[in-house]
Amino acid sequence: MKYYSTNGQAPAASLREAVVKGLAGDKGLYMPERIGRLPESFIREMKNLSFREIACRVADAFFGDDVEADTLKEIVYDTLAFDTPLVEVTGRIYSLELFHGPTLAFKDVGARFMARLLAYFIRKEGQADVNVLVATSGDTGSAVANGFLGVPGIHVYVLYPKGKVSRIQEAQFTTLGQNITALEIDGTFDDCQALVKSAFMDRELNAHMNLTSANSINVARFLPQSFYYFYAYAQLDRLGLAGETVFSVPSGNFGNITAGLFARAMGLPVKRFVAANNRNRLFLDYLETARYSPRPSVATIANAMDVGDPSNFARILDLYEGSHPAIADTVSGYSYDDEEIGETINRVYKETGYLLDPHGACGYRALETSLAGKETGIFLETAHPAKFLETVQNITGEEVEIPVKLQQFMLGTKQSVELPKGFEAFKAYLLEK
Ligand SMILES: *Cc1c(COP(=O)(O)O)cnc(C)c1O
């Protein structure tokens, strides 16, 4: 299968090229040239299948032309070494818990899949080792580092701003060792990102080593997120409640919800979607005005959604051929400020005993507001509440139990290389490798 760029100026790419490059040459996002429809018989049969079995079928529709069936199955099975259970919160609202992976956030699925697919291409082409550079403000670094941990042929450099990520976040990518190196940059997140960009543009460095990015816009991180929409539907179907399914997705860069829209385009019978935002309400404004106007993001307690210019908006536009009515027909939008997010976490906890994280809280509240008639709602619980420990504890006034997985990261020894924010020192460091 070929992948085209949403900007239409770059040549079509093979899957391997799209995965290694991430972004197309014209700065557009890669889209698969076909979205295969799965037969209705498969949709009906899903309730009798496991998560891995369902995911294999979905993966085959995207990657089946480019990866042999056995290998693809191995990649899918290896990626999904954890469950994404559907948990009842109220009679008509269900939580799709995407936080049972190694770093307790949904980004584990895409990062693990991409690492394994990249390793496959390296093996197959007998290619030299690949070095992944990733700048992080906290969460992406841990998902990528853990996703690539121990994968042969790949070395990961995580660049993070010294003193600007939480202790839990830092522990998730500085204590791993093996093929993961944490670079502690004396600067801001923007400085880290600038270093990565400069590295990709530096001829000498690129001649010296194979560099690639594991950005969330990569097709190998983005498409596998559709797996759990199918599986969530299957779980609801087992309960006999899938007649009018609504998905509510806490959204920042809009990759997660776009994967859901792809699932629908493949034939998953989803009635409609909700994009739940914090105060960064660009998408809602787009729905209301039919104009897309990016602006600087504002900081909120649901910080993984503090995005002022969501990259994947280009994919949504492309999927619906630029039609505002078609998009507004399928997706509605809601926006909540920190106070509303806090109120939701506290109230839902007191009333149902279910503890939401600040991102999931947006998703929950949007369902609560919008569900009508016979609809059943699923919100994506994108991270475990313990990842936002102080915030959540301050809201509920109760201690949050820290999962063993998270505690284990805290026990490890921090290993990092400190570097100044200038490019020369970073380049010199990499040239020695
Ligand atoms: C990244 C992230 C999001 C936003 O997902 P997008 O795909 O960027 O829309 C939501 N919640 C959590 C916890 C995240 O880490």
Short mmCIF file of C-alpha atoms and ligand atoms in Angstrom, two decimals:
data_model
loop_
_atom_site.label_atom_id
_atom_site.label_comp_id
_atom_site.label_asym_id
_atom_site.label_seq_id
_atom_site.Cartn_x
_atom_site.Cartn_y
_atom_site.Cartn_z
CA MET A 1 0.00 0.00 0.00
CA LYS A 2 1.14 3.51 -0.78
CA TYR A 3 0.87 6.50 1.52
CA TYR A 4 0.14 9.97 0.18
CA SER A 5 0.78 13.31 1.83
CA THR A 6 -2.12 15.48 3.01
CA ASN A 7 -0.32 18.44 1.39
CA GLY A 8 -0.26 16.69 -1.98
CA GLN A 9 3.21 17.95 -2.93
CA ALA A 10 5.39 15.00 -1.90
CA PRO A 11 5.64 11.71 -3.82
CA ALA A 12 3.68 8.75 -2.49
CA ALA A 13 5.69 6.66 -0.03
CA SER A 14 5.92 2.97 0.78
CA LEU A 15 5.01 1.93 4.31
CA ARG A 16 8.70 1.63 5.15
CA GLU A 17 9.42 5.15 3.90
CA ALA A 18 6.41 6.58 5.71
CA VAL A 19 7.45 4.92 8.97
CA VAL A 20 11.11 5.91 8.75
CA LYS A 21 10.40 9.47 7.64
CA GLY A 22 7.38 10.20 9.83
CA LEU A 23 6.46 13.48 8.15
CA ALA A 24 6.25 13.77 4.34
CA GLY A 25 8.77 15.96 2.51
CA ASP A 26 6.14 18.68 1.99
CA LYS A 27 5.44 18.68 5.76
CA GLY A 28 2.10 16.93 5.18
CA LEU A 29 0.90 13.88 7.07
CA TYR A 30 0.88 10.48 5.44
CA MET A 31 -2.48 8.87 4.70
CA PRO A 32 -3.05 5.31 3.45
CA GLU A 33 -4.31 5.44 -0.14
CA ARG A 34 -7.06 2.95 0.70
CA ILE A 35 -9.15 2.33 3.81
CA GLY A 36 -10.31 -1.26 3.50
CA ARG A 37 -13.85 -2.02 4.66
CA LEU A 38 -14.19 -5.03 6.93
CA PRO A 39 -17.16 -7.32 6.22
CA GLU A 40 -20.25 -7.06 8.42
CA SER A 41 -19.87 -10.74 9.27
CA PHE A 42 -16.56 -9.90 10.96
CA ILE A 43 -18.12 -7.01 12.90
CA ARG A 44 -20.85 -9.35 14.18
CA GLU A 45 -18.33 -12.08 15.00
CA MET A 46 -16.01 -9.75 16.98
CA LYS A 47 -17.77 -10.33 20.27
CA ASN A 48 -16.46 -13.89 20.21
CA LEU A 49 -12.88 -12.88 19.45
CA SER A 50 -9.98 -11.76 21.64
CA PHE A 51 -8.43 -8.29 21.46
CA ARG A 52 -5.41 -9.72 19.66
CA GLU A 53 -7.53 -11.60 17.12
CA ILE A 54 -9.56 -8.50 16.34
CA ALA A 55 -6.43 -6.35 16.09
CA CYS A 56 -4.78 -8.79 13.66
CA ARG A 57 -7.68 -8.44 11.28
CA VAL A 58 -7.63 -4.65 11.48
CA ALA A 59 -3.83 -4.57 11.12
CA ASP A 60 -4.08 -6.76 8.04
CA ALA A 61 -6.35 -4.21 6.35
CA PHE A 62 -3.65 -1.55 6.67
CA PHE A 63 -0.37 -3.42 6.67
CA GLY A 64 -1.21 -6.78 5.07
CA ASP A 65 0.29 -5.81 1.67
CA ASP A 66 3.63 -4.87 3.20
CA VAL A 67 4.22 -7.31 6.06
CA GLU A 68 3.87 -11.11 5.91
CA ALA A 69 0.93 -12.46 7.89
CA ASP A 70 3.05 -14.36 10.45
CA THR A 71 5.24 -11.38 11.17
CA LEU A 72 2.30 -9.01 11.40
CA LYS A 73 0.60 -11.33 13.84
CA GLU A 74 3.76 -11.46 15.95
CA ILE A 75 4.00 -7.65 15.97
CA VAL A 76 0.35 -7.28 16.98
CA TYR A 77 0.52 -9.96 19.68
CA ASP A 78 3.74 -8.51 21.09
CA THR A 79 2.33 -4.98 21.08
CA LEU A 80 -0.87 -5.95 22.85
CA ALA A 81 0.69 -7.63 25.86
CA PHE A 82 -1.96 -5.95 28.02
CA ASP A 83 -5.75 -5.58 27.98
CA THR A 84 -7.89 -2.52 27.31
CA PRO A 85 -11.00 -3.44 29.31
CA LEU A 86 -14.35 -1.70 29.12
CA VAL A 87 -15.52 -0.80 32.63
CA GLU A 88 -19.02 0.36 33.57
CA VAL A 89 -19.13 3.73 35.32
CA THR A 90 -22.86 4.44 35.13
CA GLY A 91 -25.66 2.53 33.41
CA ARG A 92 -24.95 4.13 30.06
CA ILE A 93 -21.37 5.39 30.33
CA TYR A 94 -18.42 3.04 30.01
CA SER A 95 -14.71 3.69 30.44
CA LEU A 96 -12.34 2.17 27.89
CA GLU A 97 -9.27 1.84 30.12
CA LEU A 98 -6.23 2.39 27.95
CA PHE A 99 -3.81 2.65 30.88
CA HIS A 100 -2.84 -0.97 31.49
CA GLY A 101 0.35 -0.79 29.41
CA PRO A 102 3.91 -0.24 30.67
CA THR A 103 3.66 3.56 31.07
CA LEU A 104 -0.03 3.64 32.00
CA ALA A 105 -1.21 5.71 29.06
CA PHE A 106 -2.76 4.97 25.67
CA LYS A 107 0.38 6.06 23.81
CA ASP A 108 1.89 2.68 24.74
CA VAL A 109 -0.15 0.97 21.99
CA GLY A 110 1.16 3.11 19.13
CA ALA A 111 4.71 3.34 20.46
CA ARG A 112 5.03 -0.42 20.93
CA PHE A 113 3.63 -1.16 17.50
CA MET A 114 5.88 1.35 15.77
CA ALA A 115 9.00 0.03 17.52
CA ARG A 116 8.29 -3.50 16.35
CA LEU A 117 7.44 -2.50 12.80
CA LEU A 118 10.60 -0.42 12.53
CA ALA A 119 12.67 -3.32 13.88
CA TYR A 120 11.09 -5.56 11.23
CA PHE A 121 12.15 -3.21 8.43
CA ILE A 122 15.67 -2.97 9.84
CA ARG A 123 15.97 -6.78 9.94
CA LYS A 124 14.47 -7.27 6.51
CA GLU A 125 16.60 -4.72 4.72
CA GLY A 126 19.73 -5.70 6.61
CA GLN A 127 19.88 -2.04 7.48
CA ALA A 128 22.35 -0.53 9.92
CA ASP A 129 21.11 0.46 13.36
CA VAL A 130 18.56 3.23 13.57
CA ASN A 131 18.68 6.02 16.11
CA VAL A 132 15.40 7.46 17.28
CA LEU A 133 15.47 11.02 18.57
CA VAL A 134 12.51 12.13 20.66
CA ALA A 135 11.98 15.41 22.48
CA THR A 136 9.52 15.20 25.34
CA SER A 137 7.72 17.46 27.75
CA GLY A 138 6.98 14.35 29.83
CA ASP A 139 4.62 11.68 28.52
CA THR A 140 5.74 10.98 24.98
CA GLY A 141 9.30 10.20 26.11
CA SER A 142 8.15 7.47 28.46
CA ALA A 143 5.83 5.80 25.95
CA VAL A 144 8.47 5.85 23.21
CA ALA A 145 11.35 4.78 25.48
CA ASN A 146 9.36 1.89 26.94
CA GLY A 147 7.93 0.96 23.54
CA PHE A 148 11.41 0.63 22.05
CA LEU A 149 13.09 -0.85 25.13
CA GLY A 150 15.15 -3.90 24.24
CA VAL A 151 14.18 -3.81 20.54
CA PRO A 152 17.27 -4.90 18.59
CA GLY A 153 18.77 -2.53 16.01
CA ILE A 154 17.30 0.61 17.56
CA HIS A 155 18.78 3.12 19.96
CA VAL A 156 16.57 5.81 21.50
CA TYR A 157 17.71 9.23 22.68
CA VAL A 158 15.12 11.00 24.82
CA LEU A 159 15.74 14.74 25.13
CA TYR A 160 13.97 16.38 28.06
CA PRO A 161 14.15 19.76 29.80
CA LYS A 162 16.09 19.54 33.06
CA GLY A 163 13.91 20.16 36.11
CA LYS A 164 10.72 20.58 34.06
CA VAL A 165 9.16 17.13 34.10
CA SER A 166 7.59 15.41 37.11
CA ARG A 167 9.62 12.85 39.10
CA ILE A 168 7.35 10.03 37.99
CA GLN A 169 7.66 11.03 34.34
CA GLU A 170 11.44 11.37 34.59
CA ALA A 171 11.78 7.96 36.23
CA GLN A 172 9.88 6.36 33.34
CA PHE A 173 12.62 7.11 30.82
CA THR A 174 15.81 7.67 32.85
CA THR A 175 15.89 4.36 34.75
CA LEU A 176 15.62 1.96 31.81
CA GLY A 177 19.21 1.55 30.57
CA GLN A 178 19.74 -0.91 27.69
CA ASN A 179 19.11 0.86 24.36
CA ILE A 180 17.60 3.97 25.94
CA THR A 181 19.67 7.10 26.68
CA ALA A 182 18.12 10.06 28.48
CA LEU A 183 19.62 13.43 27.59
CA GLU A 184 18.91 16.06 30.22
CA ILE A 185 18.99 19.39 28.44
CA ASP A 186 19.64 22.61 30.31
CA GLY A 187 16.72 24.42 28.65
CA THR A 188 13.02 24.20 27.86
CA PHE A 189 10.97 21.69 25.90
CA ASP A 190 11.16 23.99 22.89
CA ASP A 191 14.98 23.88 23.12
CA CYS A 192 14.82 20.07 23.10
CA GLN A 193 12.58 20.09 20.06
CA ALA A 194 14.87 22.57 18.29
CA LEU A 195 17.85 20.26 18.92
CA VAL A 196 16.00 17.34 17.34
CA LYS A 197 15.01 19.41 14.33
CA SER A 198 18.57 20.68 13.85
CA ALA A 199 19.88 17.13 14.05
CA PHE A 200 17.58 15.99 11.25
CA MET A 201 18.82 18.83 9.06
CA ASP A 202 22.53 18.36 9.79
CA ARG A 203 24.26 16.67 6.87
CA GLU A 204 27.35 15.52 8.74
CA LEU A 205 25.29 13.93 11.47
CA ASN A 206 22.99 12.17 9.00
CA ALA A 207 25.99 10.80 7.13
CA HIS A 208 27.35 9.49 10.42
CA MET A 209 24.22 7.75 11.70
CA ASN A 210 20.65 6.76 10.69
CA LEU A 211 18.29 9.17 12.40
CA THR A 212 14.53 8.87 12.67
CA SER A 213 11.74 10.32 14.78
CA ALA A 214 8.99 8.58 16.71
CA ASN A 215 6.61 11.47 16.51
CA SER A 216 2.95 10.79 17.20
CA ILE A 217 2.02 11.72 13.63
CA ASN A 218 3.86 8.63 12.37
CA VAL A 219 1.43 6.26 10.61
CA ALA A 220 2.83 3.34 12.60
CA ARG A 221 1.91 5.06 15.86
CA PHE A 222 -1.37 6.48 14.68
CA LEU A 223 -3.15 3.65 12.83
CA PRO A 224 -2.79 0.91 15.51
CA GLN A 225 -4.90 3.09 17.79
CA SER A 226 -7.90 1.98 15.76
CA PHE A 227 -7.52 -1.56 17.23
CA TYR A 228 -9.08 -0.69 20.55
CA TYR A 229 -12.12 1.03 19.03
CA PHE A 230 -13.06 -2.29 17.44
CA TYR A 231 -12.37 -4.16 20.64
CA ALA A 232 -14.36 -1.65 22.74
CA TYR A 233 -17.32 -2.10 20.42
CA ALA A 234 -16.97 -5.88 20.71
CA GLN A 235 -17.03 -5.65 24.51
CA LEU A 236 -20.14 -3.46 24.42
CA ASP A 237 -21.74 -5.85 21.95
CA ARG A 238 -21.17 -8.74 24.38
CA LEU A 239 -23.34 -6.80 26.82
CA GLY A 240 -25.99 -6.31 24.13
CA LEU A 241 -25.51 -2.52 24.27
CA ALA A 242 -23.77 -1.71 21.00
CA GLY A 243 -26.88 -0.58 19.09
CA GLU A 244 -26.08 3.16 19.22
CA THR A 245 -22.48 3.52 20.27
CA VAL A 246 -20.95 6.94 20.90
CA PHE A 247 -17.21 7.39 21.47
CA SER A 248 -15.93 10.37 23.44
CA VAL A 249 -12.23 11.02 23.01
CA PRO A 250 -10.12 13.39 25.15
CA SER A 251 -8.22 15.14 22.39
CA GLY A 252 -5.02 17.15 22.04
CA ASN A 253 -3.22 16.45 18.80
CA PHE A 254 -6.32 14.56 17.57
CA GLY A 255 -4.43 11.38 16.66
CA ASN A 256 -6.49 9.16 18.92
CA ILE A 257 -9.88 10.36 17.68
CA THR A 258 -8.71 10.23 14.05
CA ALA A 259 -7.91 6.54 14.52
CA GLY A 260 -11.51 6.14 15.68
CA LEU A 261 -12.79 7.91 12.57
CA PHE A 262 -10.69 5.50 10.51
CA ALA A 263 -12.30 2.57 12.34
CA ARG A 264 -15.70 3.94 11.40
CA ALA A 265 -14.61 4.36 7.78
CA MET A 266 -13.60 0.68 7.89
CA GLY A 267 -17.15 -0.26 8.79
CA LEU A 268 -17.26 -0.10 12.58
CA PRO A 269 -20.86 0.91 13.35
CA VAL A 270 -20.25 3.96 15.53
CA LYS A 271 -23.18 6.37 15.64
CA ARG A 272 -21.09 9.46 16.37
CA PHE A 273 -17.95 10.78 18.03
CA VAL A 274 -17.31 13.47 20.60
CA ALA A 275 -14.04 15.40 20.76
CA ALA A 276 -13.57 16.42 24.40
CA ASN A 277 -11.17 19.30 24.92
CA ASN A 278 -9.80 21.32 27.79
CA ARG A 279 -9.66 25.10 27.34
CA ASN A 280 -7.73 24.62 24.10
CA ARG A 281 -10.92 24.63 22.07
CA LEU A 282 -9.77 25.04 18.48
CA PHE A 283 -11.76 22.14 17.20
CA LEU A 284 -14.96 23.29 18.86
CA ASP A 285 -14.42 26.72 17.31
CA TYR A 286 -13.93 25.05 13.95
CA LEU A 287 -17.22 23.18 14.33
CA GLU A 288 -19.02 26.39 15.24
CA THR A 289 -17.47 28.71 12.66
CA ALA A 290 -16.20 26.40 9.86
CA ARG A 291 -12.86 28.21 10.20
CA TYR A 292 -9.71 26.67 11.57
CA SER A 293 -7.58 29.17 13.46
CA PRO A 294 -4.63 27.73 15.36
CA ARG A 295 -3.36 29.72 18.32
CA PRO A 296 -0.83 29.29 21.14
CA SER A 297 -1.88 26.66 23.66
CA VAL A 298 -2.85 27.49 27.22
CA ALA A 299 -1.72 25.39 30.19
CA THR A 300 -4.37 23.23 31.91
CA ILE A 301 -4.50 20.34 34.40
CA ALA A 302 -5.17 18.01 31.46
CA ASN A 303 -1.75 18.96 30.12
CA ALA A 304 -1.34 16.24 27.49
CA MET A 305 -4.13 18.03 25.61
CA ASP A 306 -2.58 21.50 25.73
CA VAL A 307 -2.29 21.76 21.97
CA GLY A 308 -3.04 24.92 20.00
CA ASP A 309 -2.59 23.54 16.49
CA PRO A 310 -3.45 19.84 16.39
CA SER A 311 -1.42 18.10 13.67
CA ASN A 312 -3.99 15.46 12.90
CA PHE A 313 -6.63 18.00 11.98
CA ALA A 314 -5.12 17.71 8.48
CA ARG A 315 -5.99 14.01 8.47
CA ILE A 316 -9.58 14.65 9.55
CA LEU A 317 -10.03 17.25 6.80
CA ASP A 318 -8.56 14.84 4.27
CA LEU A 319 -10.77 11.96 5.42
CA TYR A 320 -13.90 14.08 4.95
CA GLU A 321 -12.61 15.79 1.79
CA GLY A 322 -12.58 19.16 3.51
CA SER A 323 -16.34 19.11 4.13
CA HIS A 324 -17.27 20.98 7.30
CA PRO A 325 -20.87 19.64 7.26
CA ALA A 326 -19.60 16.04 6.97
CA ILE A 327 -17.22 16.53 9.89
CA ALA A 328 -19.81 18.32 12.05
CA ASP A 329 -22.26 15.55 11.28
CA THR A 330 -19.96 12.90 12.72
CA VAL A 331 -18.07 14.69 15.48
CA SER A 332 -19.32 17.13 18.09
CA GLY A 333 -17.08 19.15 20.39
CA TYR A 334 -16.96 20.15 24.04
CA SER A 335 -14.51 22.25 26.01
CA TYR A 336 -13.98 22.34 29.77
CA ASP A 337 -11.91 24.58 32.02
CA ASP A 338 -9.85 23.31 34.95
CA GLU A 339 -12.62 24.00 37.43
CA GLU A 340 -15.12 21.92 35.46
CA ILE A 341 -12.57 19.12 35.06
CA GLY A 342 -11.93 19.13 38.81
CA GLU A 343 -15.64 19.23 39.62
CA THR A 344 -16.20 16.21 37.35
CA ILE A 345 -13.39 14.15 38.88
CA ASN A 346 -14.63 14.86 42.38
CA ARG A 347 -18.32 14.29 41.71
CA VAL A 348 -17.90 11.08 39.70
CA TYR A 349 -15.57 9.72 42.37
CA LYS A 350 -17.98 10.56 45.19
CA GLU A 351 -21.03 9.25 43.30
CA THR A 352 -19.68 6.13 41.62
CA GLY A 353 -16.30 5.38 43.20
CA TYR A 354 -14.64 5.62 39.77
CA LEU A 355 -11.54 7.80 39.75
CA LEU A 356 -11.03 9.70 36.49
CA ASP A 357 -7.80 11.33 35.38
CA PRO A 358 -8.08 14.94 34.16
CA HIS A 359 -8.15 13.89 30.47
CA GLY A 360 -10.70 11.11 30.89
CA ALA A 361 -12.81 13.54 32.95
CA CYS A 362 -13.30 15.71 29.85
CA GLY A 363 -14.38 12.65 27.89
CA TYR A 364 -16.79 11.55 30.62
CA ARG A 365 -18.37 14.96 31.04
CA ALA A 366 -18.96 15.38 27.33
CA LEU A 367 -20.90 12.10 27.29
CA GLU A 368 -22.87 13.02 30.36
CA THR A 369 -23.93 16.23 28.61
CA SER A 370 -24.65 14.83 25.19
CA LEU A 371 -26.01 11.27 25.41
CA ALA A 372 -29.60 11.02 24.25
CA GLY A 373 -32.23 8.39 23.57
CA LYS A 374 -30.90 4.84 23.38
CA GLU A 375 -27.25 5.81 23.02
CA THR A 376 -24.51 4.16 25.06
CA GLY A 377 -21.31 6.12 25.55
CA ILE A 378 -17.71 4.98 25.76
CA PHE A 379 -15.09 7.49 26.82
CA LEU A 380 -11.40 6.73 26.37
CA GLU A 381 -9.65 6.80 29.74
CA THR A 382 -6.30 7.78 28.24
CA ALA A 383 -4.11 7.62 31.36
CA HIS A 384 -4.12 6.27 34.89
CA PRO A 385 -5.08 8.95 37.47
CA ALA A 386 -1.91 8.22 39.48
CA LYS A 387 0.10 9.77 36.65
CA PHE A 388 -1.40 13.09 37.79
CA LEU A 389 -1.04 12.31 41.47
CA GLU A 390 -0.94 15.75 43.11
CA THR A 391 -3.67 17.19 40.89
CA VAL A 392 -6.07 14.32 41.49
CA GLN A 393 -5.32 14.09 45.23
CA ASN A 394 -5.92 17.81 45.66
CA ILE A 395 -9.27 17.49 43.92
CA THR A 396 -10.67 14.51 45.81
CA GLY A 397 -8.84 15.12 49.09
CA GLU A 398 -7.96 11.45 49.19
CA GLU A 399 -4.77 9.57 48.62
CA VAL A 400 -4.42 7.86 45.25
CA GLU A 401 -2.97 4.39 45.23
CA ILE A 402 0.10 4.23 43.00
CA PRO A 403 0.09 1.12 40.78
CA VAL A 404 3.00 -1.28 41.29
CA LYS A 405 4.20 -0.65 37.73
CA LEU A 406 4.61 3.04 38.46
CA GLN A 407 6.25 2.39 41.83
CA GLN A 408 8.82 0.16 40.17
CA PHE A 409 9.99 2.98 37.93
CA MET A 410 10.54 5.09 41.05
CA LEU A 411 12.84 2.42 42.52
CA GLY A 412 15.22 2.44 39.54
CA THR A 413 18.42 4.47 39.41
CA LYS A 414 18.32 7.61 37.31
CA GLN A 415 20.84 7.61 34.49
CA SER A 416 21.10 10.65 32.26
CA VAL A 417 23.62 12.64 30.27
CA GLU A 418 23.52 16.37 30.97
CA LEU A 419 23.95 18.65 27.99
CA PRO A 420 23.67 22.41 27.39
CA LYS A 421 20.97 23.60 25.01
CA GLY A 422 23.35 24.57 22.18
CA PHE A 423 23.40 22.34 19.09
CA GLU A 424 27.21 22.00 18.88
CA ALA A 425 27.50 20.06 22.15
CA PHE A 426 24.59 17.78 21.19
CA LYS A 427 26.10 17.13 17.78
CA ALA A 428 29.54 16.42 19.21
CA TYR A 429 27.97 13.96 21.64
CA LEU A 430 26.19 12.08 18.84
CA LEU A 431 29.25 12.10 16.56
CA GLU A 432 31.13 10.14 19.20
CA LYS A 433 28.59 7.33 18.98
C1 LIG B 1 -1.50 12.37 24.34
C2 LIG B 1 -2.64 12.33 25.30
C3 LIG B 1 -3.94 12.76 24.94
C4 LIG B 1 -4.25 13.39 23.60
O1 LIG B 1 -4.24 12.46 22.56
P1 LIG B 1 -4.18 12.96 21.04
O2 LIG B 1 -4.03 11.74 20.22
O3 LIG B 1 -2.97 13.85 20.96
O4 LIG B 1 -5.43 13.71 20.77
C5 LIG B 1 -4.97 12.62 25.85
N1 LIG B 1 -4.75 12.10 27.09
C6 LIG B 1 -3.52 11.68 27.47
C7 LIG B 1 -3.35 11.16 28.84
C8 LIG B 1 -2.42 11.79 26.60
O5 LIG B 1 -1.21 11.38 27.00
#
